[in-house]
PQR file with spaces between the fields and no chain letter, atoms N, CA, C, O and H, PARSE charges and radii, in Angstrom:
ATOM       1  N    UNK     1       0.814   -1.182    0.000 -0.4000 1.5000
ATOM       2  CA   UNK     1       0.000    0.000    0.000 -0.0000 2.0000
ATOM       3  C    UNK     1       0.867    1.259    0.000  0.5500 1.7000
ATOM       4  O    UNK     1       0.566    2.209   -0.723 -0.5500 1.4000
ATOM       5  N    UNK     2       1.933    1.283    0.795 -0.4000 1.5000
ATOM       6  CA   UNK     2       2.800    2.459    0.833 -0.0000 2.0000
ATOM       7  C    UNK     2       3.426    2.712   -0.531  0.5500 1.7000
ATOM       8  O    UNK     2       3.488    3.851   -0.993 -0.5500 1.4000
ATOM       9  H    UNK     2       2.177    0.511    1.382  0.4000 1.0000
ATOM      10  N    UNK     3       3.887    1.648   -1.169 -0.4000 1.5000
ATOM      11  CA   UNK     3       4.501    1.801   -2.492 -0.0000 2.0000
ATOM      12  C    UNK     3       3.489    2.324   -3.507  0.5500 1.7000
ATOM      13  O    UNK     3       3.801    3.205   -4.308 -0.5500 1.4000
ATOM      14  H    UNK     3       3.836    0.723   -0.794  0.4000 1.0000
ATOM      15  N    UNK     4       2.305    1.791   -3.468 -0.4000 1.5000
ATOM      16  CA   UNK     4       1.252    2.216   -4.391 -0.0000 2.0000
ATOM      17  C    UNK     4       0.919    3.699   -4.216  0.5500 1.7000
ATOM      18  O    UNK     4       0.598    4.382   -5.189 -0.5500 1.4000
ATOM      19  H    UNK     4       2.051    1.076   -2.816  0.4000 1.0000
ATOM      20  N    UNK     5       0.995    4.194   -2.988 -0.4000 1.5000
ATOM      21  CA   UNK     5       0.673    5.591   -2.700 -0.0000 2.0000
ATOM      22  C    UNK     5       1.904    6.489   -2.659  0.5500 1.7000
ATOM      23  O    UNK     5       1.813    7.662   -2.297 -0.5500 1.4000
ATOM      24  H    UNK     5       1.256    3.640   -2.198  0.4000 1.0000
ATOM      25  N    UNK     6       3.057    5.931   -3.032 -0.4000 1.5000
ATOM      26  CA   UNK     6       4.315    6.682   -3.070 -0.0000 2.0000
ATOM      27  C    UNK     6       4.645    7.315   -1.719  0.5500 1.7000
ATOM      28  O    UNK     6       5.028    8.483   -1.645 -0.5500 1.4000
ATOM      29  H    UNK     6       3.131    4.978   -3.326  0.4000 1.0000
ATOM      30  N    UNK     7       4.492    6.538   -0.665 -0.4000 1.5000
ATOM      31  CA   UNK     7       4.825    6.993    0.680 -0.0000 2.0000
ATOM      32  C    UNK     7       5.820    6.036    1.314  0.5500 1.7000
ATOM      33  O    UNK     7       6.021    4.925    0.823 -0.5500 1.4000
ATOM      34  H    UNK     7       4.180    5.590   -0.725  0.4000 1.0000
ATOM      35  N    UNK     8       6.432    6.458    2.385 -0.4000 1.5000
ATOM      36  CA   UNK     8       7.380    5.617    3.111 -0.0000 2.0000
ATOM      37  C    UNK     8       6.645    4.781    4.139  0.5500 1.7000
ATOM      38  O    UNK     8       5.647    5.211    4.718 -0.5500 1.4000
ATOM      39  H    UNK     8       6.268    7.361    2.784  0.4000 1.0000
ATOM      40  N    UNK     9       7.151    3.591    4.351 -0.4000 1.5000
ATOM      41  CA   UNK     9       6.679    2.747    5.441 -0.0000 2.0000
ATOM      42  C    UNK     9       7.899    2.157    6.106  0.5500 1.7000
ATOM      43  O    UNK     9       8.710    1.499    5.454 -0.5500 1.4000
ATOM      44  H    UNK     9       7.961    3.242    3.880  0.4000 1.0000
ATOM      45  N    UNK    10       8.035    2.383    7.386 -0.4000 1.5000
ATOM      46  CA   UNK    10       9.161    1.837    8.138 -0.0000 2.0000
ATOM      47  C    UNK    10       8.597    0.869    9.169  0.5500 1.7000
ATOM      48  O    UNK    10       7.953    1.280   10.135 -0.5500 1.4000
ATOM      49  H    UNK    10       7.377    2.917    7.916  0.4000 1.0000
ATOM      50  N    UNK    11       8.843   -0.407    8.956 -0.4000 1.5000
ATOM      51  CA   UNK    11       8.369   -1.435    9.881 -0.0000 2.0000
ATOM      52  C    UNK    11       9.312   -1.487   11.079  0.5500 1.7000
ATOM      53  O    UNK    11      10.473   -1.872   10.936 -0.5500 1.4000
ATOM      54  H    UNK    11       9.366   -0.740    8.171  0.4000 1.0000
ATOM      55  N    UNK    12       8.833   -1.109   12.238 -0.4000 1.5000
ATOM      56  CA   UNK    12       9.661   -1.079   13.443 -0.0000 2.0000
ATOM      57  C    UNK    12       9.238   -2.121   14.466  0.5500 1.7000
ATOM      58  O    UNK    12       9.651   -2.056   15.624 -0.5500 1.4000
ATOM      59  H    UNK    12       7.890   -0.796   12.354  0.4000 1.0000
ATOM      60  N    UNK    13       8.429   -3.068   14.056 -0.4000 1.5000
ATOM      61  CA   UNK    13       7.947   -4.055   15.015 -0.0000 2.0000
ATOM      62  C    UNK    13       9.088   -4.830   15.653  0.5500 1.7000
ATOM      63  O    UNK    13       9.003   -5.189   16.827 -0.5500 1.4000
ATOM      64  H    UNK    13       8.094   -3.121   13.115  0.4000 1.0000
ATOM      65  N    UNK    14      10.154   -5.095   14.907 -0.4000 1.5000
ATOM      66  CA   UNK    14      11.274   -5.842   15.469 -0.0000 2.0000
ATOM      67  C    UNK    14      12.041   -5.045   16.521  0.5500 1.7000
ATOM      68  O    UNK    14      12.723   -5.637   17.358 -0.5500 1.4000
ATOM      69  H    UNK    14      10.223   -4.803   13.953  0.4000 1.0000
ATOM      70  N    UNK    15      11.945   -3.734   16.498 -0.4000 1.5000
ATOM      71  CA   UNK    15      12.648   -2.898   17.473 -0.0000 2.0000
ATOM      72  C    UNK    15      12.101   -3.098   18.882  0.5500 1.7000
ATOM      73  O    UNK    15      12.798   -2.839   19.864 -0.5500 1.4000
ATOM      74  H    UNK    15      11.391   -3.253   15.818  0.4000 1.0000
ATOM      75  N    UNK    16      10.865   -3.555   18.983 -0.4000 1.5000
ATOM      76  CA   UNK    16      10.225   -3.702   20.290 -0.0000 2.0000
ATOM      77  C    UNK    16       9.965   -5.149   20.676  0.5500 1.7000
ATOM      78  O    UNK    16       9.335   -5.409   21.702 -0.5500 1.4000
ATOM      79  H    UNK    16      10.299   -3.766   18.186  0.4000 1.0000
ATOM      80  N    UNK    17      10.433   -6.082   19.883 -0.4000 1.5000
ATOM      81  CA   UNK    17      10.216   -7.494   20.191 -0.0000 2.0000
ATOM      82  C    UNK    17      10.812   -7.856   21.547  0.5500 1.7000
ATOM      83  O    UNK    17      11.980   -7.580   21.823 -0.5500 1.4000
ATOM      84  H    UNK    17      10.944   -5.871   19.050  0.4000 1.0000
ATOM      85  N    UNK    18      10.007   -8.465   22.367 -0.4000 1.5000
ATOM      86  CA   UNK    18      10.498   -9.018   23.618 -0.0000 2.0000
ATOM      87  C    UNK    18      10.640   -8.042   24.772  0.5500 1.7000
ATOM      88  O    UNK    18      10.985   -8.468   25.874 -0.5500 1.4000
ATOM      89  H    UNK    18       9.059   -8.689   22.143  0.4000 1.0000
ATOM      90  N    UNK    19      10.392   -6.763   24.578 -0.4000 1.5000
ATOM      91  CA   UNK    19      10.537   -5.806   25.672 -0.0000 2.0000
ATOM      92  C    UNK    19       9.173   -5.237   26.039  0.5500 1.7000
ATOM      93  O    UNK    19       8.727   -4.239   25.472 -0.5500 1.4000
ATOM      94  H    UNK    19      10.111   -6.417   23.683  0.4000 1.0000
ATOM      95  N    UNK    20       8.527   -5.881   26.986 -0.4000 1.5000
ATOM      96  CA   UNK    20       7.179   -5.472   27.369 -0.0000 2.0000
ATOM      97  C    UNK    20       7.153   -4.144   28.120  0.5500 1.7000
ATOM      98  O    UNK    20       6.084   -3.552   28.264 -0.5500 1.4000
ATOM      99  H    UNK    20       8.890   -6.691   27.446  0.4000 1.0000
ATOM     100  N    UNK    21       8.295   -3.661   28.603 -0.4000 1.5000
ATOM     101  CA   UNK    21       8.339   -2.427   29.390 -0.0000 2.0000
ATOM     102  C    UNK    21       8.494   -1.176   28.529  0.5500 1.7000
ATOM     103  O    UNK    21       8.597   -0.069   29.059 -0.5500 1.4000
ATOM     104  H    UNK    21       9.164   -4.142   28.486  0.4000 1.0000
ATOM     105  N    UNK    22       8.512   -1.341   27.219 -0.4000 1.5000
ATOM     106  CA   UNK    22       8.603   -0.207   26.300 -0.0000 2.0000
ATOM     107  C    UNK    22       7.230    0.439   26.114  0.5500 1.7000
ATOM     108  O    UNK    22       7.133    1.608   25.739 -0.5500 1.4000
ATOM     109  H    UNK    22       8.429   -2.240   26.789  0.4000 1.0000
ATOM     110  N    UNK    23       6.188   -0.313   26.374 -0.4000 1.5000
ATOM     111  CA   UNK    23       4.824    0.172   26.124 -0.0000 2.0000
ATOM     112  C    UNK    23       4.158    0.723   27.380  0.5500 1.7000
ATOM     113  O    UNK    23       4.297    0.160   28.466 -0.5500 1.4000
ATOM     114  H    UNK    23       6.266   -1.262   26.679  0.4000 1.0000
ATOM     115  N    UNK    24       3.434    1.828   27.222 -0.4000 1.5000
ATOM     116  CA   UNK    24       2.613    2.382   28.295 -0.0000 2.0000
ATOM     117  C    UNK    24       1.305    1.600   28.373  0.5500 1.7000
ATOM     118  O    UNK    24       0.816    1.284   29.458 -0.5500 1.4000
ATOM     119  H    UNK    24       3.321    2.285   26.340  0.4000 1.0000
ATOM     120  N    UNK    25       0.749    1.294   27.201 -0.4000 1.5000
ATOM     121  CA   UNK    25      -0.470    0.505   27.098 -0.0000 2.0000
ATOM     122  C    UNK    25      -0.323   -0.418   25.901  0.5500 1.7000
ATOM     123  O    UNK    25       0.799   -0.791   25.557 -0.5500 1.4000
ATOM     124  H    UNK    25       1.147    1.550   26.320  0.4000 1.0000
ATOM     125  N    UNK    26      -1.404   -0.794   25.263 -0.4000 1.5000
ATOM     126  CA   UNK    26      -1.333   -1.774   24.175 -0.0000 2.0000
ATOM     127  C    UNK    26      -0.671   -1.256   22.904  0.5500 1.7000
ATOM     128  O    UNK    26      -0.277   -2.056   22.055 -0.5500 1.4000
ATOM     129  H    UNK    26      -2.315   -0.492   25.543  0.4000 1.0000
ATOM     130  N    UNK    27      -0.535    0.083   22.747 -0.4000 1.5000
ATOM     131  CA   UNK    27       0.054    0.589   21.501 -0.0000 2.0000
ATOM     132  C    UNK    27       0.924    1.831   21.670  0.5500 1.7000
ATOM     133  O    UNK    27       1.616    2.205   20.723 -0.5500 1.4000
ATOM     134  H    UNK    27      -0.855    0.733   23.437  0.4000 1.0000
ATOM     135  N    UNK    28       0.922    2.476   22.808 -0.4000 1.5000
ATOM     136  CA   UNK    28       1.706    3.692   23.014 -0.0000 2.0000
ATOM     137  C    UNK    28       3.005    3.357   23.736  0.5500 1.7000
ATOM     138  O    UNK    28       3.019    2.566   24.680 -0.5500 1.4000
ATOM     139  H    UNK    28       0.360    2.172   23.577  0.4000 1.0000
ATOM     140  N    UNK    29       4.097    3.968   23.280 -0.4000 1.5000
ATOM     141  CA   UNK    29       5.408    3.653   23.842 -0.0000 2.0000
ATOM     142  C    UNK    29       5.840    4.692   24.873  0.5500 1.7000
ATOM     143  O    UNK    29       5.314    5.804   24.926 -0.5500 1.4000
ATOM     144  H    UNK    29       4.085    4.610   22.513  0.4000 1.0000
ATOM     145  N    UNK    30       6.804    4.299   25.682 -0.4000 1.5000
ATOM     146  CA   UNK    30       7.377    5.173   26.700 -0.0000 2.0000
ATOM     147  C    UNK    30       8.394    6.113   26.063  0.5500 1.7000
ATOM     148  O    UNK    30       8.598    6.084   24.849 -0.5500 1.4000
ATOM     149  H    UNK    30       7.232    3.396   25.640  0.4000 1.0000
ATOM     150  N    UNK    31       9.027    6.940   26.875 -0.4000 1.5000
ATOM     151  CA   UNK    31      10.089    7.822   26.379 -0.0000 2.0000
ATOM     152  C    UNK    31      11.210    6.997   25.761  0.5500 1.7000
ATOM     153  O    UNK    31      11.775    7.388   24.740 -0.5500 1.4000
ATOM     154  H    UNK    31       8.862    6.964   27.861  0.4000 1.0000
ATOM     155  N    UNK    32      11.534    5.871   26.364 -0.4000 1.5000
ATOM     156  CA   UNK    32      12.562    4.990   25.801 -0.0000 2.0000
ATOM     157  C    UNK    32      12.135    4.468   24.439  0.5500 1.7000
ATOM     158  O    UNK    32      12.947    4.398   23.517 -0.5500 1.4000
ATOM     159  H    UNK    32      11.075    5.554   27.194  0.4000 1.0000
ATOM     160  N    UNK    33      10.882    4.106   24.309 -0.4000 1.5000
ATOM     161  CA   UNK    33      10.359    3.659   23.017 -0.0000 2.0000
ATOM     162  C    UNK    33      10.465    4.744   21.966  0.5500 1.7000
ATOM     163  O    UNK    33      10.810    4.468   20.817 -0.5500 1.4000
ATOM     164  H    UNK    33      10.222    4.162   25.058  0.4000 1.0000
ATOM     165  N    UNK    34      10.172    5.971   22.350 -0.4000 1.5000
ATOM     166  CA   UNK    34      10.305    7.094   21.414 -0.0000 2.0000
ATOM     167  C    UNK    34      11.755    7.318   21.011  0.5500 1.7000
ATOM     168  O    UNK    34      12.026    7.685   19.868 -0.5500 1.4000
ATOM     169  H    UNK    34       9.892    6.195   23.284  0.4000 1.0000
ATOM     170  N    UNK    35      12.688    7.104   21.925 -0.4000 1.5000
ATOM     171  CA   UNK    35      14.111    7.217   21.587 -0.0000 2.0000
ATOM     172  C    UNK    35      14.514    6.157   20.568  0.5500 1.7000
ATOM     173  O    UNK    35      15.269    6.440   19.638 -0.5500 1.4000
ATOM     174  H    UNK    35      12.468    6.805   22.854  0.4000 1.0000
ATOM     175  N    UNK    36      14.016    4.952   20.741 -0.4000 1.5000
ATOM     176  CA   UNK    36      14.307    3.868   19.793 -0.0000 2.0000
ATOM     177  C    UNK    36      13.779    4.232   18.412  0.5500 1.7000
ATOM     178  O    UNK    36      14.474    4.050   17.412 -0.5500 1.4000
ATOM     179  H    UNK    36      13.403    4.722   21.497  0.4000 1.0000
ATOM     180  N    UNK    37      12.564    4.741   18.354 -0.4000 1.5000
ATOM     181  CA   UNK    37      11.972    5.154   17.082 -0.0000 2.0000
ATOM     182  C    UNK    37      12.801    6.267   16.448  0.5500 1.7000
ATOM     183  O    UNK    37      13.099    6.216   15.255 -0.5500 1.4000
ATOM     184  H    UNK    37      12.000    4.888   19.167  0.4000 1.0000
ATOM     185  N    UNK    38      13.173    7.268   17.236 -0.4000 1.5000
ATOM     186  CA   UNK    38      13.956    8.397   16.717 -0.0000 2.0000
ATOM     187  C    UNK    38      15.302    7.940   16.179  0.5500 1.7000
ATOM     188  O    UNK    38      15.726    8.392   15.116 -0.5500 1.4000
ATOM     189  H    UNK    38      12.931    7.309   18.205  0.4000 1.0000
ATOM     190  N    UNK    39      15.981    7.052   16.895 -0.4000 1.5000
ATOM     191  CA   UNK    39      17.277    6.548   16.430 -0.0000 2.0000
ATOM     192  C    UNK    39      17.133    5.788   15.120  0.5500 1.7000
ATOM     193  O    UNK    39      17.944    5.952   14.209 -0.5500 1.4000
ATOM     194  H    UNK    39      15.637    6.685   17.759  0.4000 1.0000
ATOM     195  N    UNK    40      16.100    4.957   15.025 -0.4000 1.5000
ATOM     196  CA   UNK    40      15.877    4.166   13.811 -0.0000 2.0000
ATOM     197  C    UNK    40      15.576    5.084   12.628  0.5500 1.7000
ATOM     198  O    UNK    40      16.133    4.897   11.546 -0.5500 1.4000
ATOM     199  H    UNK    40      15.441    4.824   15.765  0.4000 1.0000
ATOM     200  N    UNK    41      14.702    6.073   12.822 -0.4000 1.5000
ATOM     201  CA   UNK    41      14.368    7.004   11.738 -0.0000 2.0000
ATOM     202  C    UNK    41      15.570    7.855   11.344  0.5500 1.7000
ATOM     203  O    UNK    41      15.764    8.144   10.163 -0.5500 1.4000
ATOM     204  H    UNK    41      14.250    6.225   13.701  0.4000 1.0000
ATOM     205  N    UNK    42      16.368    8.253   12.312 -0.4000 1.5000
ATOM     206  CA   UNK    42      17.557    9.050   12.022 -0.0000 2.0000
ATOM     207  C    UNK    42      18.521    8.285   11.120  0.5500 1.7000
ATOM     208  O    UNK    42      19.067    8.856   10.176 -0.5500 1.4000
ATOM     209  H    UNK    42      16.210    8.018   13.271  0.4000 1.0000
ATOM     210  N    UNK    43      18.734    7.011   11.396 -0.4000 1.5000
ATOM     211  CA   UNK    43      19.611    6.191   10.552 -0.0000 2.0000
ATOM     212  C    UNK    43      19.088    6.128    9.120  0.5500 1.7000
ATOM     213  O    UNK    43      19.864    6.209    8.167 -0.5500 1.4000
ATOM     214  H    UNK    43      18.291    6.547   12.163  0.4000 1.0000
ATOM     215  N    UNK    44      17.783    5.984    8.972 -0.4000 1.5000
ATOM     216  CA   UNK    44      17.179    5.908    7.639 -0.0000 2.0000
ATOM     217  C    UNK    44      17.322    7.236    6.908  0.5500 1.7000
ATOM     218  O    UNK    44      17.667    7.261    5.727 -0.5500 1.4000
ATOM     219  H    UNK    44      17.153    5.918    9.747  0.4000 1.0000
ATOM     220  N    UNK    45      17.059    8.330    7.598 -0.4000 1.5000
ATOM     221  CA   UNK    45      17.113    9.647    6.961 -0.0000 2.0000
ATOM     222  C    UNK    45      18.531   10.069    6.607  0.5500 1.7000
ATOM     223  O    UNK    45      18.722   10.862    5.684 -0.5500 1.4000
ATOM     224  H    UNK    45      16.778    8.310    8.558  0.4000 1.0000
ATOM     225  N    UNK    46      19.528    9.558    7.317 -0.4000 1.5000
ATOM     226  CA   UNK    46      20.922    9.889    7.012 -0.0000 2.0000
ATOM     227  C    UNK    46      21.421    9.191    5.751  0.5500 1.7000
ATOM     228  O    UNK    46      22.440    9.596    5.192 -0.5500 1.4000
ATOM     229  H    UNK    46      19.373    8.914    8.066  0.4000 1.0000
ATOM     230  N    UNK    47      20.733    8.165    5.297 -0.4000 1.5000
ATOM     231  CA   UNK    47      21.173    7.407    4.111 -0.0000 2.0000
ATOM     232  C    UNK    47      21.027    8.220    2.854  0.5500 1.7000
ATOM     233  O    UNK    47      21.349    7.740    1.768 -0.5500 1.4000
ATOM     234  H    UNK    47      19.905    7.836    5.751  0.4000 1.0000
């Protein structure tokens, strides 16, 4: 779907595998989770 709409999709599910303490609830992440997301996106944007 992202390719069809010419948008980016970054699958980050593996970044949170196995760490139940990253989530505040069923889908929202903690400050640490946001840092992980920011680091991952930064690496992609630097390419």
